[in-house]
Each structure stands twice: as structure tokens, then as C-alpha cells.
mmCIF file of C-alpha atoms and ligand atoms in Angstrom:
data_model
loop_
_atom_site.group_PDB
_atom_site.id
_atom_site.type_symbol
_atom_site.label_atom_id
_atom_site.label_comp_id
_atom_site.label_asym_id
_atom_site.label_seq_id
_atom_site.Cartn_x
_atom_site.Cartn_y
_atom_site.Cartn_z
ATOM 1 C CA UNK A 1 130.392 137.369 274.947
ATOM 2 C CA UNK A 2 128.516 134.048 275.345
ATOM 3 C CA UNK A 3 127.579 132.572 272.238
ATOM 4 C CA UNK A 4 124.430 129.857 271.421
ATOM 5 C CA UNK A 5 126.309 127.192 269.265
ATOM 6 C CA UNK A 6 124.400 124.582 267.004
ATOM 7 C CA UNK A 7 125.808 121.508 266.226
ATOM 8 C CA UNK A 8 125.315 119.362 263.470
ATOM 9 C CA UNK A 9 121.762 117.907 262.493
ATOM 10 C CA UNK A 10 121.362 113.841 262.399
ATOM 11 C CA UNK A 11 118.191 112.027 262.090
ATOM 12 C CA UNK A 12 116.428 109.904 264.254
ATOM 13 C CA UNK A 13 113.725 107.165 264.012
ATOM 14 C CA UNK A 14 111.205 107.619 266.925
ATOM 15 C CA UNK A 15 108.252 105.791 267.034
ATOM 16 C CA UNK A 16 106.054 108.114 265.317
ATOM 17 C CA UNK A 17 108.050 109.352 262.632
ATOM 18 C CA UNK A 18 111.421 110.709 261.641
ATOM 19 C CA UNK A 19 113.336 113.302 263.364
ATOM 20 C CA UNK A 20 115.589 116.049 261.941
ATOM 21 C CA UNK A 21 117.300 117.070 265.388
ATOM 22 C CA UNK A 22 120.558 119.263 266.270
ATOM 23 C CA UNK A 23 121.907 119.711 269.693
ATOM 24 C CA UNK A 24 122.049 123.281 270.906
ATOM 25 C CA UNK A 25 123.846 125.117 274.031
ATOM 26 C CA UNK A 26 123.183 128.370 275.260
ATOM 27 C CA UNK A 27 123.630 130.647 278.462
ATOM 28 C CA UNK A 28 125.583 127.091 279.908
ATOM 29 C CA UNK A 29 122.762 124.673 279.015
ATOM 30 C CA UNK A 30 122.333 122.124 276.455
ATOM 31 C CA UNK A 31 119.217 121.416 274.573
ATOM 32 C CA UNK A 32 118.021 119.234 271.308
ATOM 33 C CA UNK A 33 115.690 121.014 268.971
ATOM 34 C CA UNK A 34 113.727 118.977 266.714
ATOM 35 C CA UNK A 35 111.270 118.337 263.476
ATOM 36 C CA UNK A 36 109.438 115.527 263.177
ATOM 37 C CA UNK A 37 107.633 113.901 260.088
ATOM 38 C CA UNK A 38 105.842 110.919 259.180
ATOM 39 C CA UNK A 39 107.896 108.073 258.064
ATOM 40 C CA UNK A 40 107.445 108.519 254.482
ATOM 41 C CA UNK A 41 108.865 111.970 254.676
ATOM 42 C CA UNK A 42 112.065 111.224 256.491
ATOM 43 C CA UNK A 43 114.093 111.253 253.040
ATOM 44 C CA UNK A 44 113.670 114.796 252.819
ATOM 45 C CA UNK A 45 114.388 116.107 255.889
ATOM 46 C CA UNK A 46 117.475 118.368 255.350
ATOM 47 C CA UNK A 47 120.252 116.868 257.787
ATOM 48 C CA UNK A 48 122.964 118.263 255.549
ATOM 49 C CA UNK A 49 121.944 121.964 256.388
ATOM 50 C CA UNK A 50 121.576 123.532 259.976
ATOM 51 C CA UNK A 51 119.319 126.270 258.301
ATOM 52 C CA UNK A 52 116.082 125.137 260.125
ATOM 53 C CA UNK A 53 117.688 125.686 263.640
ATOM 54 C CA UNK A 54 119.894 128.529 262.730
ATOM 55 C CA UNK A 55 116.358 130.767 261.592
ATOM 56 C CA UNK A 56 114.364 128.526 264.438
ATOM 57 C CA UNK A 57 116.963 129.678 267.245
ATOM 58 C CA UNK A 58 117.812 133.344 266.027
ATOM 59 C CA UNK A 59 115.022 134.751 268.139
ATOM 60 C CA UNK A 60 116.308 132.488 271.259
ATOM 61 C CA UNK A 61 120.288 134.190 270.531
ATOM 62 C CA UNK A 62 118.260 137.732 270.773
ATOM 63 C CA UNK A 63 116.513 136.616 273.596
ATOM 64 C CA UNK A 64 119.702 136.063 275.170
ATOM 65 C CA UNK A 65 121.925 138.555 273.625
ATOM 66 C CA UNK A 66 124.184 135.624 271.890
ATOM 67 C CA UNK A 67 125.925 135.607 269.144
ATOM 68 C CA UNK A 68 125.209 132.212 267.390
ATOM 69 C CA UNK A 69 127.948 129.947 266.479
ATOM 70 C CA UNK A 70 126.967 127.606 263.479
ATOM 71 C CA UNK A 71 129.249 124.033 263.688
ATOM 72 C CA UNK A 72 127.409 122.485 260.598
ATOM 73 C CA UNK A 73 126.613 123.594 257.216
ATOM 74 C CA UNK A 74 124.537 126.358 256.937
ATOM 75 C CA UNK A 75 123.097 128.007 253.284
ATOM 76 C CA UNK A 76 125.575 130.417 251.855
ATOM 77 C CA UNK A 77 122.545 133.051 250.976
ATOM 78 C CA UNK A 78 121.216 132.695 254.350
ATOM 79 C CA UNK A 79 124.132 133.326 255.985
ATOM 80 C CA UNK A 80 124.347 136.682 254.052
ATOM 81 C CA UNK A 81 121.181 137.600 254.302
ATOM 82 C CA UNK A 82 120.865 137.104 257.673
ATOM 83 C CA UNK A 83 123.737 138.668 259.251
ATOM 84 C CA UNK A 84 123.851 141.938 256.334
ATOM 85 C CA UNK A 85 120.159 142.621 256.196
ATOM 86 C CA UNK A 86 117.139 140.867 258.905
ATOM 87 C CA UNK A 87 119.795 140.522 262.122
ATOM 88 C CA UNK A 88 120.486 143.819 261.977
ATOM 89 C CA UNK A 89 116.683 145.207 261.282
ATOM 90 C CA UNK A 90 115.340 143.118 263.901
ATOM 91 C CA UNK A 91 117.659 144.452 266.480
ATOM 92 C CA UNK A 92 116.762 147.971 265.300
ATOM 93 C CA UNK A 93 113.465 147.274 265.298
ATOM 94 C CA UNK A 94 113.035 145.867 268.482
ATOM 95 C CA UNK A 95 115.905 148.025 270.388
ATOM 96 C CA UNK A 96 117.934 145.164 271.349
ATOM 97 C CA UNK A 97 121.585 144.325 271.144
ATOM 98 C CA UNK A 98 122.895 143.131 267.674
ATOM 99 C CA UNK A 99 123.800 139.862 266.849
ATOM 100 C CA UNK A 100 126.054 137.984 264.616
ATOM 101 C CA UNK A 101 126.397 134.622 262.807
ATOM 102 C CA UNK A 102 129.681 132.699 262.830
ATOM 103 C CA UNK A 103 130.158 129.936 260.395
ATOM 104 C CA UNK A 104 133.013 128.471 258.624
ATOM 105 C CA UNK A 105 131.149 125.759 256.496
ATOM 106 C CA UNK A 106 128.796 128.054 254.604
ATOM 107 C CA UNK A 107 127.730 126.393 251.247
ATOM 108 C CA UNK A 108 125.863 127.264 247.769
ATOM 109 C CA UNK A 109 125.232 123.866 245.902
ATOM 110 C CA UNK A 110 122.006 122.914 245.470
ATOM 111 C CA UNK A 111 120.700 119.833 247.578
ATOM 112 C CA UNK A 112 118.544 117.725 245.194
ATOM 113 C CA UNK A 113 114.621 118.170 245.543
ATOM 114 C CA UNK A 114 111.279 116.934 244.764
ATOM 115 C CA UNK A 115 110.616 120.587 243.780
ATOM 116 C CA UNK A 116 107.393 120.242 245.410
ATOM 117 C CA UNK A 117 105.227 123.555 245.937
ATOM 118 C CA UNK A 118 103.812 124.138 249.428
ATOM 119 C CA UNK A 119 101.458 125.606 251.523
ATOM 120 C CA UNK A 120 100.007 125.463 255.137
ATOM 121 C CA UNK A 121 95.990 124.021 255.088
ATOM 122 C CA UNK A 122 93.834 126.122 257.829
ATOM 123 C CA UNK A 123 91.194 125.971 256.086
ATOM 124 C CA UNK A 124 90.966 129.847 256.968
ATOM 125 C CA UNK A 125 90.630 132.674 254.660
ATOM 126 C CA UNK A 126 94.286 133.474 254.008
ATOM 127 C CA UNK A 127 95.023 129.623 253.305
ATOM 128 C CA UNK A 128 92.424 129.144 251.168
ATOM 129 C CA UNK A 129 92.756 132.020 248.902
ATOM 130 C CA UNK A 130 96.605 131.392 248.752
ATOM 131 C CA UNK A 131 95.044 127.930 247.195
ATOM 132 C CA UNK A 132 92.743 129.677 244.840
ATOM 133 C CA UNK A 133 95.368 131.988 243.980
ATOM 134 C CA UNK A 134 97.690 129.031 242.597
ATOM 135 C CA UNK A 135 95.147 126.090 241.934
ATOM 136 C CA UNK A 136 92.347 127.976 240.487
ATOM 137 C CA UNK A 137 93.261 131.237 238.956
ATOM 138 C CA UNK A 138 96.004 131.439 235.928
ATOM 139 C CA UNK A 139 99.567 130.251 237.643
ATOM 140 C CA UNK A 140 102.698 128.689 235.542
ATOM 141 C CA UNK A 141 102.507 124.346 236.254
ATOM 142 C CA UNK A 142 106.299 124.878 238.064
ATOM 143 C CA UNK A 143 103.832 127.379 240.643
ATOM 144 C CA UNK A 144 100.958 125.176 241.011
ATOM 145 C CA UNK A 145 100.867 123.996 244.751
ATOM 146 C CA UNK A 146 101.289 120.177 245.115
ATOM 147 C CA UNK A 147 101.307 119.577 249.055
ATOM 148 C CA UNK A 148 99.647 121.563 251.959
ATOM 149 C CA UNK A 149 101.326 121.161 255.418
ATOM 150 C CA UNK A 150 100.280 121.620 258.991
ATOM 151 C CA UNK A 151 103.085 122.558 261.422
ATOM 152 C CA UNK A 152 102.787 121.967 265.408
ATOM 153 C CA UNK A 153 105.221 125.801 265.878
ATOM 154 C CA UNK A 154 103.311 128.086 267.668
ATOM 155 C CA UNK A 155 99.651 128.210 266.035
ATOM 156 C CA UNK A 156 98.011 125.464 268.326
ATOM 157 C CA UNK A 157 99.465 127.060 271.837
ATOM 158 C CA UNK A 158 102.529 129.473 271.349
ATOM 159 C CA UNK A 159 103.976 127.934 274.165
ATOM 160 C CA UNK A 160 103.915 124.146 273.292
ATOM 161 C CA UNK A 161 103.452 121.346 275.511
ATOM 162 C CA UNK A 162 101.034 118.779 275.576
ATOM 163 C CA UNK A 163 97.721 120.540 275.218
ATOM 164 C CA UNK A 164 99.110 122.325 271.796
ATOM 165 C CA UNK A 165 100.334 118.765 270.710
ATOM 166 C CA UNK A 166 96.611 117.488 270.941
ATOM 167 C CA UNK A 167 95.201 120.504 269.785
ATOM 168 C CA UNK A 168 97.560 120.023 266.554
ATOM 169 C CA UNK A 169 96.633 116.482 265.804
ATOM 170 C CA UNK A 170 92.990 117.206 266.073
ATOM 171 C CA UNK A 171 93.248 120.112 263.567
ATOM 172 C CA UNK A 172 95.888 118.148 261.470
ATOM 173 C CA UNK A 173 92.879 115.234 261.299
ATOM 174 C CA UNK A 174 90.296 117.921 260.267
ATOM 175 C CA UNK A 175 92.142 119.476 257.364
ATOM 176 C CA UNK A 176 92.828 116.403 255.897
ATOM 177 C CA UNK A 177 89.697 115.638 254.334
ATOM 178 C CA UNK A 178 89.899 118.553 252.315
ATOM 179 C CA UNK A 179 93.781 117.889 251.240
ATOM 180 C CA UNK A 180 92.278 114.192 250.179
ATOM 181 C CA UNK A 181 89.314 116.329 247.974
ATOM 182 C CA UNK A 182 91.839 118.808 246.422
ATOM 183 C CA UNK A 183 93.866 115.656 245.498
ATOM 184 C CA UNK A 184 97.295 116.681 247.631
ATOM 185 C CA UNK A 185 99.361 115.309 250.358
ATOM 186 C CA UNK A 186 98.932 116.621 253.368
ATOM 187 C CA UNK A 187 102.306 116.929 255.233
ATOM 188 C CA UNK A 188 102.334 116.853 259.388
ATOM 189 C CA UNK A 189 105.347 118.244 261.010
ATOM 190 C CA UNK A 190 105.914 118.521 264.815
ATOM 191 C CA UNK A 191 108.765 120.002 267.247
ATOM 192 C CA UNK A 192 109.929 121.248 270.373
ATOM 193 C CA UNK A 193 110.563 124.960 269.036
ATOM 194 C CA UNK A 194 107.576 126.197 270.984
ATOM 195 C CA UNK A 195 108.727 124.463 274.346
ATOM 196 C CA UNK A 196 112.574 125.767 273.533
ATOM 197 C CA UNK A 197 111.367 129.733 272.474
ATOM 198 C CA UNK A 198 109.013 130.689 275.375
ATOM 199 C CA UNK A 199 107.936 133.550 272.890
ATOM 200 C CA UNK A 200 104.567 134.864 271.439
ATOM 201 C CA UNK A 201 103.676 133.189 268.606
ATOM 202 C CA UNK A 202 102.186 136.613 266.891
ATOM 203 C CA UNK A 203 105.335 138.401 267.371
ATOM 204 C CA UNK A 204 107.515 135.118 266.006
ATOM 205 C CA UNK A 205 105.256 133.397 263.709
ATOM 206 C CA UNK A 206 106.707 133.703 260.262
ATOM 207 C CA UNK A 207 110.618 132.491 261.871
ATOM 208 C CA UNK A 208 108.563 129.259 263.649
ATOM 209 C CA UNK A 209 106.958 128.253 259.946
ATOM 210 C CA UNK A 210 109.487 128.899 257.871
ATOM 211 C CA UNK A 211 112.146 127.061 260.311
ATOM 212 C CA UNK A 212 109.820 124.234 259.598
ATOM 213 C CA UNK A 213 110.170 125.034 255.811
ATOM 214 C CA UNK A 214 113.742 124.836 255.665
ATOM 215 C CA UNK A 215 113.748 121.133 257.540
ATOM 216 C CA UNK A 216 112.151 120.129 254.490
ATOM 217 C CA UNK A 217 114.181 122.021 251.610
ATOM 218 C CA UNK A 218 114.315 118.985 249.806
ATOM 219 C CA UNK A 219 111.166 118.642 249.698
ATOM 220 C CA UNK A 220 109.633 121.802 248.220
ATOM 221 C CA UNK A 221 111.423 124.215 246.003
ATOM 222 C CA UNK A 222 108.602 126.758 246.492
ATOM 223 C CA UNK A 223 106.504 127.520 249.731
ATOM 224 C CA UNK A 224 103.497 130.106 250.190
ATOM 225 C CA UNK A 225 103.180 131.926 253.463
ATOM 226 C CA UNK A 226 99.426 132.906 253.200
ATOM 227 C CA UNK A 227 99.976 137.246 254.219
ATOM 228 C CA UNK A 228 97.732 138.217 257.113
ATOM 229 C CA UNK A 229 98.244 141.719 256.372
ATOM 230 C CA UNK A 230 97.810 143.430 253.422
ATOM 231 C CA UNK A 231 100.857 145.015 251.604
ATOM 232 C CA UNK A 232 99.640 148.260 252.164
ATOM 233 C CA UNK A 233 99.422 148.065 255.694
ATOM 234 C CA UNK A 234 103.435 147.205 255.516
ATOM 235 C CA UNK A 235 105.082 148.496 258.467
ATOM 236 C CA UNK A 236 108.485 147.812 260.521
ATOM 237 C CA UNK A 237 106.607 147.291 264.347
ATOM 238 C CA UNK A 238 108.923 145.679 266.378
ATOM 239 C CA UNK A 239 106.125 142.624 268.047
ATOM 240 C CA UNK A 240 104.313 141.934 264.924
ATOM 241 C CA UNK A 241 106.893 140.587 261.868
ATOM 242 C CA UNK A 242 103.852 138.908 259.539
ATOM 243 C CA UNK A 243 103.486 143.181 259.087
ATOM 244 C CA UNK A 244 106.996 143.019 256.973
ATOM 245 C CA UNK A 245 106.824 139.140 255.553
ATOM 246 C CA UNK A 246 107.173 140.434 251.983
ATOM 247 C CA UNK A 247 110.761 141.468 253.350
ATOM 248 C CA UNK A 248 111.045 138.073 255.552
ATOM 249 C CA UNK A 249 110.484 135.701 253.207
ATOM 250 C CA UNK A 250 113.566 137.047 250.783
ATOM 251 C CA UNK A 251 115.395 137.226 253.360
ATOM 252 C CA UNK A 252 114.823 133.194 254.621
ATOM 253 C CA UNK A 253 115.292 131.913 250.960
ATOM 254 C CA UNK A 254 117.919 129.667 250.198
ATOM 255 C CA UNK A 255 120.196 127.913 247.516
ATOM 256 C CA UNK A 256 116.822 125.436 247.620
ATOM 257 C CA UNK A 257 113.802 127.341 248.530
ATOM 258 C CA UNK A 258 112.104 130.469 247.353
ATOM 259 C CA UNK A 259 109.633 131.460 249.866
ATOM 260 C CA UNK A 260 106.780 134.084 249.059
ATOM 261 C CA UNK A 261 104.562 135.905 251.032
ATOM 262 C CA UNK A 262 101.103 134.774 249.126
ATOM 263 C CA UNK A 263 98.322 137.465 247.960
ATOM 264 C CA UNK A 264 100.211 140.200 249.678
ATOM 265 C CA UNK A 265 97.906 142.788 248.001
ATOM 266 C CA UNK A 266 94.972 141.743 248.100
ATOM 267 C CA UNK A 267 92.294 142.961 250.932
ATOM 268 C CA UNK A 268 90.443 140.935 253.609
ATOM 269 C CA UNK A 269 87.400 141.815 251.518
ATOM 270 C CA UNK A 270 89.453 140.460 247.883
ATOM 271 C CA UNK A 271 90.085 137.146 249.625
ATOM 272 C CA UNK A 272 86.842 136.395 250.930
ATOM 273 C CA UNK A 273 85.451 136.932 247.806
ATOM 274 C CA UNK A 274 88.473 134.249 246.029
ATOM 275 C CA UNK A 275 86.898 131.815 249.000
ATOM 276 C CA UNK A 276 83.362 132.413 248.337
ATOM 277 C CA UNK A 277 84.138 131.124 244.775
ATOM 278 C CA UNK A 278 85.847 128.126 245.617
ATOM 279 C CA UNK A 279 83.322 125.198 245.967
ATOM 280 C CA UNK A 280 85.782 122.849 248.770
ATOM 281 C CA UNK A 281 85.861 125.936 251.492
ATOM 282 C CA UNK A 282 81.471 125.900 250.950
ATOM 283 C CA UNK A 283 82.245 122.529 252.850
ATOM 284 C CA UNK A 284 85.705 122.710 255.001
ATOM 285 C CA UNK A 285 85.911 127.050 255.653
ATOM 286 C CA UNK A 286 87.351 127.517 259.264
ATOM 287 C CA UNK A 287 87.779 130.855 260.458
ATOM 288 C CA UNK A 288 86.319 130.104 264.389
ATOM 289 C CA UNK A 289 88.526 131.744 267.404
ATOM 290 C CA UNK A 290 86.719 128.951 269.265
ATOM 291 C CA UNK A 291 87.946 125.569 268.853
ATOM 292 C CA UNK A 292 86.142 123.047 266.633
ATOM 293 C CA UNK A 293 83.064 124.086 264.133
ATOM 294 C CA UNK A 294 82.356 127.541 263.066
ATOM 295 C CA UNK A 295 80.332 128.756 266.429
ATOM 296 C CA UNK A 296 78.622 131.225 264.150
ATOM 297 C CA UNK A 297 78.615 134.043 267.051
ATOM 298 C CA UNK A 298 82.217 134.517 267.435
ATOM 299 C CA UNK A 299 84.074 138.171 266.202
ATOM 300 C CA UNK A 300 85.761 136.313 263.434
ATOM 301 C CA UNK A 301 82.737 134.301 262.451
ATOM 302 C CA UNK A 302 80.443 136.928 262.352
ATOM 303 C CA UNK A 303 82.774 139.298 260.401
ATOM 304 C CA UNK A 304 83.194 136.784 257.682
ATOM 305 C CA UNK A 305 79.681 135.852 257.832
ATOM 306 C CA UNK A 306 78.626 139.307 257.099
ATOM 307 C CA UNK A 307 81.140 139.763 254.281
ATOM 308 C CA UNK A 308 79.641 136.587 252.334
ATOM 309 C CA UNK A 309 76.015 138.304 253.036
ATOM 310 C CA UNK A 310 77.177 141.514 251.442
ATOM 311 C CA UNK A 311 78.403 139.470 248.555
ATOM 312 C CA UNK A 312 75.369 137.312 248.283
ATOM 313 C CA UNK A 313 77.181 134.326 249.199
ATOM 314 C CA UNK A 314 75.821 133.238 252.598
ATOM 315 C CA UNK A 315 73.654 130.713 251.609
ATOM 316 C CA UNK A 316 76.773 128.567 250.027
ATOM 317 C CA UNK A 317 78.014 128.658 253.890
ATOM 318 C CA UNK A 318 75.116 127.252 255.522
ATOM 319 C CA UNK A 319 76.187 124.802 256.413
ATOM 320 C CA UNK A 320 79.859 125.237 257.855
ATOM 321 C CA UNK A 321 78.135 127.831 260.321
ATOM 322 C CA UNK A 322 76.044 127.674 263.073
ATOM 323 C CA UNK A 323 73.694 130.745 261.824
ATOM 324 C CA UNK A 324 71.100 130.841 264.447
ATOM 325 C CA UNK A 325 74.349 132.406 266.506
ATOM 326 C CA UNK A 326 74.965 134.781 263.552
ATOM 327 C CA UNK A 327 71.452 136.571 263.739
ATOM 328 C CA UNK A 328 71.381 137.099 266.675
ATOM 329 C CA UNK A 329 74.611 139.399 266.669
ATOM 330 C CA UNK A 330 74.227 140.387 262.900
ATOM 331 C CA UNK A 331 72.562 143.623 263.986
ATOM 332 C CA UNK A 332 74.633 145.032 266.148
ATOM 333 C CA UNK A 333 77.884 144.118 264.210
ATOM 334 C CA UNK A 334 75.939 146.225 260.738
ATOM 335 C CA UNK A 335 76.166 149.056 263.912
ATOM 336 C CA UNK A 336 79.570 148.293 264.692
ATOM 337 C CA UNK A 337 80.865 148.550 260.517
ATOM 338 C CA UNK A 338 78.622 151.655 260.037
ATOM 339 C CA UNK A 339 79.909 153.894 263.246
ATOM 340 C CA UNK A 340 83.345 152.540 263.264
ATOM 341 C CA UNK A 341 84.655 152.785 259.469
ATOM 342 C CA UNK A 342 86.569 155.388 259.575
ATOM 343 C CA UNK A 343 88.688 154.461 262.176
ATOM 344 C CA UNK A 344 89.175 150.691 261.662
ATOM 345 C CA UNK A 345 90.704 149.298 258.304
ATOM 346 C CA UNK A 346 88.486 146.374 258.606
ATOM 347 C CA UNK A 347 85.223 147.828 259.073
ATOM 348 C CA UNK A 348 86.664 150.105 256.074
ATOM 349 C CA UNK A 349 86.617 147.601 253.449
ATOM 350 C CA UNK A 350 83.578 146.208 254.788
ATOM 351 C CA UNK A 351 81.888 149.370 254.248
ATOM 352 C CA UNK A 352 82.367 150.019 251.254
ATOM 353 C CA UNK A 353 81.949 147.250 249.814
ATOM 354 C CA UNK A 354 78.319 147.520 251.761
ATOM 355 C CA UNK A 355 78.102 150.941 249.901
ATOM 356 C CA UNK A 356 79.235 149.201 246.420
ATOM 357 C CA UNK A 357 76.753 146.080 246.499
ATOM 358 C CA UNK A 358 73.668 148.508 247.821
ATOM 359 C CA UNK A 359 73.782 146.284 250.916
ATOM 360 C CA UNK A 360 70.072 147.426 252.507
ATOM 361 C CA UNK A 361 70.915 148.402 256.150
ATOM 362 C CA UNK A 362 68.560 147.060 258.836
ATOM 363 C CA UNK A 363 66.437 150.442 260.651
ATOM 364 C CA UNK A 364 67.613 149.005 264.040
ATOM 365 C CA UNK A 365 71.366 148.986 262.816
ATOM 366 C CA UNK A 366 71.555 152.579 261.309
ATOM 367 C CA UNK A 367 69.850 153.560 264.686
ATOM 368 C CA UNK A 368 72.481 151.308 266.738
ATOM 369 C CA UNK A 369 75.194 153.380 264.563
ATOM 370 C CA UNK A 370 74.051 156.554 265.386
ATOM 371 C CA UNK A 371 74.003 155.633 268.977
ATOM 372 C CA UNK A 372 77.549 154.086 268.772
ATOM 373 C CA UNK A 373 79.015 157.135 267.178
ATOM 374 C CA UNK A 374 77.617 159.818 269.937
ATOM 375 C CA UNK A 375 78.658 157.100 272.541
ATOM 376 C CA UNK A 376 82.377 157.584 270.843
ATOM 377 C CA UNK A 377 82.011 161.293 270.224
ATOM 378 C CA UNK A 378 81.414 161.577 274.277
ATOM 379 C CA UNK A 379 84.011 159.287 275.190
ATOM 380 C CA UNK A 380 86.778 160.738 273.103
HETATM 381 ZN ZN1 ZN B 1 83.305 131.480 265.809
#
């Protein structure tokens, strides 16, 4: 069996920044995978562990049915973890051949740390009530976040290249206003890992960022990965892992890091109404699926837009919105929530929190509804 070996990490000086990089071959071909940081970061970029391109690559080995052969350092906990418990579910999940890791330099002392405390900055609904979860609400000083990062793995073009490179130092320039306001350092990071994977970013998200995490394990002792999902909708589906991050993020801890899936219980609904309370997202909220400002009009716009309005907190988002677009399809999405609760989780918490506040339903949208649901009665 062909194996995908990783050799050891060095660092690099580039022009822009540091690099943590390790040479890679695979299938008969030799790559370089890398992480790069500002300057000022480059002392904590872990070359003494191979941990970042062992949980960066994993996917690549599956890809390729490889075992992976480690020829640096690698965390002893990760090393059991991975090869007794997420190697092993993945495959089953997925249906694809097992893999294993092979490493004789597998090590348990702790590397020292700034024990920082993490988090990515969106500026979206999951990031920012991760932040009002541990900045604003009752959380023990060691929890407390102290830097926000923005990675370049996936989230600005799951394939890389240069468009997602632009796209990430755009966004990386718009969140960092609101890093300056909350008073924390905002931490860049790029790589290659997009242009090496050639995978979807929803089904490999969580491996991509937390790869990126364990580049910088002397850096941060503690890192949030903001849920998408709610706990309750926990659930082993082979192309979407952020539905099982509770059991990813024990599983890609280390000797150094503790990584946590943030606010894993609360609701769509419950963090919306943690952001409408938190003054700096009245002023820097991005939740858009179109690039740039809040277009107002868009299915993720207008679905957060009409949560704040049940809540009574639209006017606070004035002016992060364009909300001439919102009115327009305000209406019809009411419809949408009223005939479609039952059947999308969503729309469910929507509802009833419509039901709960005494939300007063406009006569064109309970008509719209009543068309929508003999439209779907017909259909199905
Ligand atoms: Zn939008």
C-alpha cells in the first residue's frame, strides 16, 4: 500500500510573513503545505509538531486511500485519538477504506504557550455569540477570549487560488475594525491547504480550521469553533462533519490545545437574540451570502432580519442593512415561516418564537401561507 509521508516542519521568512511549512509526498508526487502569519506571530508557529499537516492532510490520505507516514513529531493524544477513534468513524461514515497513522516520534510534553484564548471573527451570528458567550456573559478569566483569527482554509473559495486569497484579505481588513473596538488582536493566517485538498469546504471545514489551530498551539491554549448546528440536530452524515464537531473537537485536542465546539446548544433563534444584545455587532453584524454589506434582500439577510423584528430589535440594525431590500421580501418570507414550520427546523424556531412574542402577522402573509400550503399539499 502507498503511503502519504510528512516530513518535518521548518519555518520560513517570505516576504509577507512567516511560514510554518512541511514537505509532503503522495501517490509519487511531492508537495509543500504551508501556514503563514504575520511577522510578529512567527514565534509561535509550532515547527516542533507535524500536528497541523497530519489533521490538514488526513482527508487528502482518504482521498487517496493512504496510509500516512508521520517523519516528525506528532502529539501523543492525537496520535491516539486519531487512529482509535475519528480515522476509523470517518471511514465508516463515509464508506471508504480505513486508514492508519504511523509514527515513531510521538510525544506528550507540553510546548510552552502564551495560553491565549481564540476565536475566528465573521462577524456572523455564530462568531459573535461565541464572543458574547465568553466576553459578555459569566466565563472564568483563564476562558475569556483574548485574540480572534481569520484563516484563508476553505471559507473564502473552498478551492483556493487567487480569487479566495483576495477575497480573504478584503474580509480580513473588514473584521478588523471590530477586533480594534473589542480591544483584541486580530490574527491573519494563510495557506495552500485549499489548493492541496481539492475538497468541499462544507464537508471538510472543521479539519481546514482546526489544522490552522494546531500551527499555532503555542499560541492559544484554548480555541472556540463557533457550532453551526445545534447539538440537538447531532448526527453522523458522512459530507457534513460541523453536524458531529462536539465529537471533532475532542478528538483534535492536544498535549497544548483544548478545542471546543462553542454554544453547541443553543438555537439559531438563542444566538440571535445573544447578538441583538451586544452593542459592536449593531455596527459590524455580517451575515450576507453576497459579498460585501448586508444586501438586505438576500435568504440569510432576510431571515435574520425578521428574527430581530420578532424580537423588537430591528431598529438597532438599521444601519448594517440595506432595508428598503428587506420590505420588499418581508411578506412573502412571514408566508414562507407560517406554511413551512413544520417541516423546516428553521422556520420552526422562528415560529414560535413569532407565536411567543405575539408577532402580528401581515393579512397578505397569512393569505400567502395558505396559498403556499395548498400549493405543497398538491405537489406532494
Ligand atoms: Zn444579503
Amino acid at each position: 500500500m502507498s503511503r502519504l509521508t510528512i516530513y518535518r516542519p521548518e519555518i520560513i521568512e517570505t516576504e509577507t510573513g512567516a511560514r510554518l511549512q512541511a514537505v509532503f509526498t503522495s501517490n509519487g508526487r511531492e508537495e509543500t503545505m504551508w501556514y503563514e502569519v504575520e511577522k510578529k506571530y512567527q514565534g509561535y508557529l509550532t515547527v516542533e509538531r507535524a500536528d497541523a499537516f497530519l489533521v490538514g492532510l488526513f482527508l487528502f490520505a482518504f482521498k487517496n486511500g493512504e496510509d500516512i507516514e508521520v517523519l516528525a513529531p506528532i502529539s501523543k493524544r492525537l496520535y491516539y485519538t486519531l487512529n482509535k477513534y475519528l480515522l476509523p468513524l470517518i471511514a465508516d461514515i463515509r464508506g471508504i477504506k480505513e486508514i492508519k497513522i504511523h509514527c515513531d516520534q510521538i510525544v506528550e510534553e507540553v510546548l510552552p504557550s502564551a495560553n491565549a484564548v481564540g476565536t475566528g471573527l465573521s462577524c456572523g451570528i455564530d462568531s459573535f455569540s461565541t464572543i458574547y458567550h465568553h466576553l459578555v456573559e459569566d466565563c472564568p478569566e483563564d476562558y475569556k477570549i483574548t485574540h480572534f483569527t481569520f484563516f484563508n482554509v476553505g471559507s473564502n473559495g473552498g478551492l483556493g487560488g487567487e480569487k479566495a486569497r483576495q477575497l480573504f484579505k478584503k474580509r480580513s481588513d473588514l473584521v478588523r475594525p471590530c477586533a480594534n473596538e473589542l480591544g483584541k488582536e486580530l490574527v491573519t493566517l494563510d495557506s495552500n491547504i485549499s489548493e492541496i485538498l481539492q475538497l468541499g469546504f462544507y464537508e471538510t471545514h472543521t479539519y481546514r480550521n482546526m489544522s490552522a489551530c494546531l500551527a499555532l498551539q503555542k499560541l492559544f491554549k484554548v480555541y472556540y469553533y463557533s457550532s453551526s448546528y445545534s447539538l440537538k440536530y447531532f448526527d453522523l452524515k458522512p459530507n457534513s462533519c460541523g453536524h458531529y464537531d462536539i465529537f471533532n473537537m475532542s478528538m483534535l485536542s492536544t498535549e497544548n490545545i483544548s478545542l471546543y465546539s462553542s454554544c453547541p446548544h443553543h438555537t439559531r433563534v438563542e444566538k440571535t437574540r445573544m447578538v441583538s444584545n451586544f452593542e459592536p455587532a449593531y455596527k459590524y453584524l455580517n451575515v450576507c451570502l453576497v459579498d460585501g454589506e448586508n444586501c438586505g434582500g438576500c435568504e440569510k439577510c432576510v431571515r435574520t432580519l425578521f428574527t430581530l423584528e420578532v424580537m423588537g430589535k430591528l431598529n438597532e440594525f438599521s444601519t448594517v442593512f440595506n432595508l428598503e431590500n428587506y420590505y420588499q421580501k418581508r411578506q412573502n418570507y412571514i408566508a414562507k415561516v407560517i406554511a413551512n414550520h413544520k417541516s423546516n427546523e428553521y422556520m420552526k424556531e422562528i415560529y414560535d418564537e413569532l407565536v411567543k412574542n405575539d408577532f402580528k402577522v401581515p393579512m397578505y402573509s397569512k393569505l400567502a401561507a395558505n396559498y403556499l400550503k395548498i400549493k405543497n399539499l398538491v405537489l406532494n
